[in-house]
Tab-separated table of C-alpha atoms and ligand atoms in Angstrom:
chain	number	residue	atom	x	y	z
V	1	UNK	CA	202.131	87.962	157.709
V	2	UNK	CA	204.507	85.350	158.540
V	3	UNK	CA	203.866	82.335	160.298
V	4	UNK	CA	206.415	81.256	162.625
V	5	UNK	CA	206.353	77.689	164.777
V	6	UNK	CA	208.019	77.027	167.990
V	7	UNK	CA	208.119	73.652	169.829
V	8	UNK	CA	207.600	73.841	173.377
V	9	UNK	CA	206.267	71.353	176.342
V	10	UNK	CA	202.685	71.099	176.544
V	11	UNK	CA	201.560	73.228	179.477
V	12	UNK	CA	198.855	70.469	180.402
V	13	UNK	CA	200.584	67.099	179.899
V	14	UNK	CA	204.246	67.927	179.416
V	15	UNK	CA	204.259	66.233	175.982
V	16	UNK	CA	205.410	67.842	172.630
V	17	UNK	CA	203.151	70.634	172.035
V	18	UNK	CA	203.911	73.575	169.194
V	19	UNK	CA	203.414	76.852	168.783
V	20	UNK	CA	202.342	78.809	166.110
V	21	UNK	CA	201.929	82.342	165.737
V	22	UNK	CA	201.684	85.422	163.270
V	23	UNK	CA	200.574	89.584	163.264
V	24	UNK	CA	198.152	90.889	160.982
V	25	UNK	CA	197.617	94.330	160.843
V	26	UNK	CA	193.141	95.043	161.459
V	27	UNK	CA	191.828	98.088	159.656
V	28	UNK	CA	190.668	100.313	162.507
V	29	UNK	CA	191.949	98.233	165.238
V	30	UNK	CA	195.871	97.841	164.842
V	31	UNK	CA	198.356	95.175	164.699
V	32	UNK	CA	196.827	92.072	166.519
V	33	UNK	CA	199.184	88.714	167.638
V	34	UNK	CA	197.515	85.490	166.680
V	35	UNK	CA	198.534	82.544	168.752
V	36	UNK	CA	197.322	78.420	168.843
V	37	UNK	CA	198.704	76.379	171.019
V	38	UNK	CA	198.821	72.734	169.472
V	39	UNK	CA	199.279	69.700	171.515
V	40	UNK	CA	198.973	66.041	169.774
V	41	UNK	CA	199.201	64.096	172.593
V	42	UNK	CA	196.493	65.291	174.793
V	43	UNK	CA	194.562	67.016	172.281
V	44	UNK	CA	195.035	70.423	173.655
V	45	UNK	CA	194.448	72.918	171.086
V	46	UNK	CA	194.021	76.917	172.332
V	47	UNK	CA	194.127	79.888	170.317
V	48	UNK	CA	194.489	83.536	171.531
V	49	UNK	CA	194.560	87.455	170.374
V	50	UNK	CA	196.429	89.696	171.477
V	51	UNK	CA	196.521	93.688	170.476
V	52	UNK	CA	199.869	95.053	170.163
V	53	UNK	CA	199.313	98.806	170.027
V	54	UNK	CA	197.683	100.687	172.597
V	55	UNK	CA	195.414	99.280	175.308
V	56	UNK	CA	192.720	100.120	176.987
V	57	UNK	CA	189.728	98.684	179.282
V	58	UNK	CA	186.816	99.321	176.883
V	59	UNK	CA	183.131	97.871	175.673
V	60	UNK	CA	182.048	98.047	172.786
V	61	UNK	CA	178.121	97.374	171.472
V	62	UNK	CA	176.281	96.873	168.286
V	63	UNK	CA	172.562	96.414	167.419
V	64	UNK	CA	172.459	93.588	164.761
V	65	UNK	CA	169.521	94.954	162.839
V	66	UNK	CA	169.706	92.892	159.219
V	67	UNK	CA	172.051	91.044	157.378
V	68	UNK	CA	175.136	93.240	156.722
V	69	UNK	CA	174.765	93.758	160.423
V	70	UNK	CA	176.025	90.458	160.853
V	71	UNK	CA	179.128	91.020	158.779
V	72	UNK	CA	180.262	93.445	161.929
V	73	UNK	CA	183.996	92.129	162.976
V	74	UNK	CA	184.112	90.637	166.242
V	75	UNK	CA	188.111	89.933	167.876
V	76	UNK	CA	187.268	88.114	171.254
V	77	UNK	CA	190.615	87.521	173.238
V	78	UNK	CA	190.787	84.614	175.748
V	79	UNK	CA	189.858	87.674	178.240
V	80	UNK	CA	186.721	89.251	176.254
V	81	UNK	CA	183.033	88.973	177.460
V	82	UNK	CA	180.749	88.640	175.069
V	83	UNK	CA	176.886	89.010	175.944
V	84	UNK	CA	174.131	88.591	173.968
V	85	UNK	CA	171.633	89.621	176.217
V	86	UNK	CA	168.537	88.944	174.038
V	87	UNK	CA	169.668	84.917	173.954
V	88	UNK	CA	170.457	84.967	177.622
V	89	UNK	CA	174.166	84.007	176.203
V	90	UNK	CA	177.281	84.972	177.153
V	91	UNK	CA	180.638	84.218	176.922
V	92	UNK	CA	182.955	84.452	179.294
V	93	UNK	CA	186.970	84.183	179.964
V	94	UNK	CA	188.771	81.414	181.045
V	95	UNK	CA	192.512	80.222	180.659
V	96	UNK	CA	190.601	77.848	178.202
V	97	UNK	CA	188.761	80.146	176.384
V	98	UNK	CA	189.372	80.598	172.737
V	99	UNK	CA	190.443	83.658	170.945
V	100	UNK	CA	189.345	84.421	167.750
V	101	UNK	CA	188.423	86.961	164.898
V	102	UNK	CA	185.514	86.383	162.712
V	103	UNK	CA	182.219	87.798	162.338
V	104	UNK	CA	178.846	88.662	164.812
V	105	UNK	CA	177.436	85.753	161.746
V	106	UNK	CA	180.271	83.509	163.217
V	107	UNK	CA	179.712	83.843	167.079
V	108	UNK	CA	176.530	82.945	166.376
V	109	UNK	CA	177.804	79.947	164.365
V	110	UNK	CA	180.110	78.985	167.442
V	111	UNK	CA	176.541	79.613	170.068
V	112	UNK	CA	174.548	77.463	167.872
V	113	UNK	CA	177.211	74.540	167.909
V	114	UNK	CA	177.304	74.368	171.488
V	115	UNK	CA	173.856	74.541	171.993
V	116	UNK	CA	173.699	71.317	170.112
V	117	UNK	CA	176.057	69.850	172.114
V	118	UNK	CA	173.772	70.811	175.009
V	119	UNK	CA	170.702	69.413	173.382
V	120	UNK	CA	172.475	66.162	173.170
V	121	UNK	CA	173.473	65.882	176.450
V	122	UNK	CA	171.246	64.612	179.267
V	123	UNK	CA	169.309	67.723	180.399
V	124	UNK	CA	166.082	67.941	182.388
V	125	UNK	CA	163.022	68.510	180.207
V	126	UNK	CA	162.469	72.040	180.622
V	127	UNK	CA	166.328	72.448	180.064
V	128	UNK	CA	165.599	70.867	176.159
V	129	UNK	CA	163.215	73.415	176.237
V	130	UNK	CA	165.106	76.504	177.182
V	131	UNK	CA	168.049	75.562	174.817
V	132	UNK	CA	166.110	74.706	171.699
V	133	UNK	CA	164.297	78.192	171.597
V	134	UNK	CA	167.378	79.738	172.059
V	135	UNK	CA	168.755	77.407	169.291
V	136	UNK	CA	165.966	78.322	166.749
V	137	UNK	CA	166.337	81.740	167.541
V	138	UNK	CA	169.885	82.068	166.843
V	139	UNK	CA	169.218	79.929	163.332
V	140	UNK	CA	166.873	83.102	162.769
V	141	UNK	CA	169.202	85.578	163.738
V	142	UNK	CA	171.507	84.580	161.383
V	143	UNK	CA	169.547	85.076	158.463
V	144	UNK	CA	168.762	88.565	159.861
V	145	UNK	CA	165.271	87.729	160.919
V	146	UNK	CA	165.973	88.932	164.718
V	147	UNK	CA	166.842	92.342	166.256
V	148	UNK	CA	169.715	91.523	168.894
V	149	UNK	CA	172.524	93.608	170.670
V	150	UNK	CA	175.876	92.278	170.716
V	151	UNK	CA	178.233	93.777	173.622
V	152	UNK	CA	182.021	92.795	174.220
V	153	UNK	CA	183.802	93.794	177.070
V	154	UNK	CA	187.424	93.730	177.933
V	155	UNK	CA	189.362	94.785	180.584
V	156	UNK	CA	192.464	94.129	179.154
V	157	UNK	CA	191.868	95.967	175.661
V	158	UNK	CA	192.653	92.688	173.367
V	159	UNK	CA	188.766	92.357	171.978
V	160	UNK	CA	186.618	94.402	169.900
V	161	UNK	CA	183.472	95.190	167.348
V	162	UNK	CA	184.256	96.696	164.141
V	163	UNK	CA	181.883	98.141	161.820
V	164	UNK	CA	179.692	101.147	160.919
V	165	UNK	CA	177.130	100.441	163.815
V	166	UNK	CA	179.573	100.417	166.372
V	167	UNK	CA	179.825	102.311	169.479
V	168	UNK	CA	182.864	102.310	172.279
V	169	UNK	CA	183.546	103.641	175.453
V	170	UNK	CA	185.402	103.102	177.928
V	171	UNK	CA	184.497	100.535	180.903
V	172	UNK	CA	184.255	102.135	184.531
V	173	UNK	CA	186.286	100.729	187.362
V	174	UNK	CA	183.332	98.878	188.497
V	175	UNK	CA	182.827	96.903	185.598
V	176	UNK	CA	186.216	96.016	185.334
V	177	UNK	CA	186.239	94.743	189.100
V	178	UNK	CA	183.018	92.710	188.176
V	179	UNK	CA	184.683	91.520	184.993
V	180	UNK	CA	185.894	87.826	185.480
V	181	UNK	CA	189.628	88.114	185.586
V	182	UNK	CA	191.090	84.647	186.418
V	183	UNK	CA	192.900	84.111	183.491
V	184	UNK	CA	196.621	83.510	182.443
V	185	UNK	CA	198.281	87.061	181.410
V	186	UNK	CA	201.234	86.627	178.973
V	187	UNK	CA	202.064	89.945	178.880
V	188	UNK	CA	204.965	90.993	180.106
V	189	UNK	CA	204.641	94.714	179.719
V	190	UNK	CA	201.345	95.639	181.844
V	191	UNK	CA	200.205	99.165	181.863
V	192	UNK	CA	200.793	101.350	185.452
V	193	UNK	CA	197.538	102.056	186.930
E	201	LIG	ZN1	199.457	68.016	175.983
């Protein structure tokens, strides 16, 4: 698991940016890229995953029952859905959207710290209210107290759930038409539809 470091010009600003990038082999997923995009001069900082074995347009959903529920792996590539339907969240892709692996205990994490951002900024009234229920119900969720389904969805096969309380499928060509899709592909090798 070597890290390697490449200097290139910052997509965004054109100033010195680097690159930094390694594989790590994940138990029942295969051998996933990690990428971050560094950039000191406007701050830029973007990090992706990328699967490098086979592909293929699939969802995958959990029920997050109790606390070693929330251990369940979570990879989210810059073109992964995620929905939590039961906190009217989800997150979508975006050339800015961050990749990451980490845990259904650390999505939750990365919800409740931008609801806080939200709950600082000025909102209407019942906007404060909205967010701060969903706040105090993800602080309970995370200590296992609430029953919540977590769903990931990607079109492009980079994100998944791993765990024992797992289920896949494959998504239908609907859903992957309704998927949002405007996002920067670095592959090079796409598959043939
Ligand atoms: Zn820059």
């Amino acid at each position: 698991m070597k890290k390697a470091v490449m200097k290139i010009e910052c997509p965004f600003c054109r100033g010195k940016a680097i690159v930094s990038y390694f594989t790590k082999k994940i138990p029942n997923f295969g051998n996933v890229l990690f990428t971050t995009i560094q950039c000191k001069e406007c701050k830029l900082k973007i990090s992706d995953v990328m699967q490098l074995d086979v592909k293929e347009p699939k969802a995958f959903v959990a029920e997050i029952k109790n606390e070693e529920d929330l251990k369940t792996k979570v990879i989210r590539a810059s073109s992964g859905t995620i929905k939590l339907k039961e906190f009217g969240i989800e997150i979508e892709p975006g050339p800015l959207a961050d990749g990451f692996y980490t845990n259904v205990e650390g999505v939750l994490d990365r919800c409740e710290a931008r609801l806080k951002a939200v709950l600082n900024s000025p909102i209407s009234q019942a906007q404060y209210k909205n967010a701060k229920k969903i706040f105090q119900k993800i602080k309970a969720a995370k200590q296992g107290k609430v029953k919540f389904t977590i769903e990931i969805l990607d079109p492009f096969g980079n994100s998944a759930l791993i765990g024992k309380n797992v289920k896949e499928r494959q998504l239908t060509k609907k859903e992957i038409a309704e998927l949002k899709t405007d996002i920067i592909v670095f592959e090079t090798k796409r598959k043939k539809k």
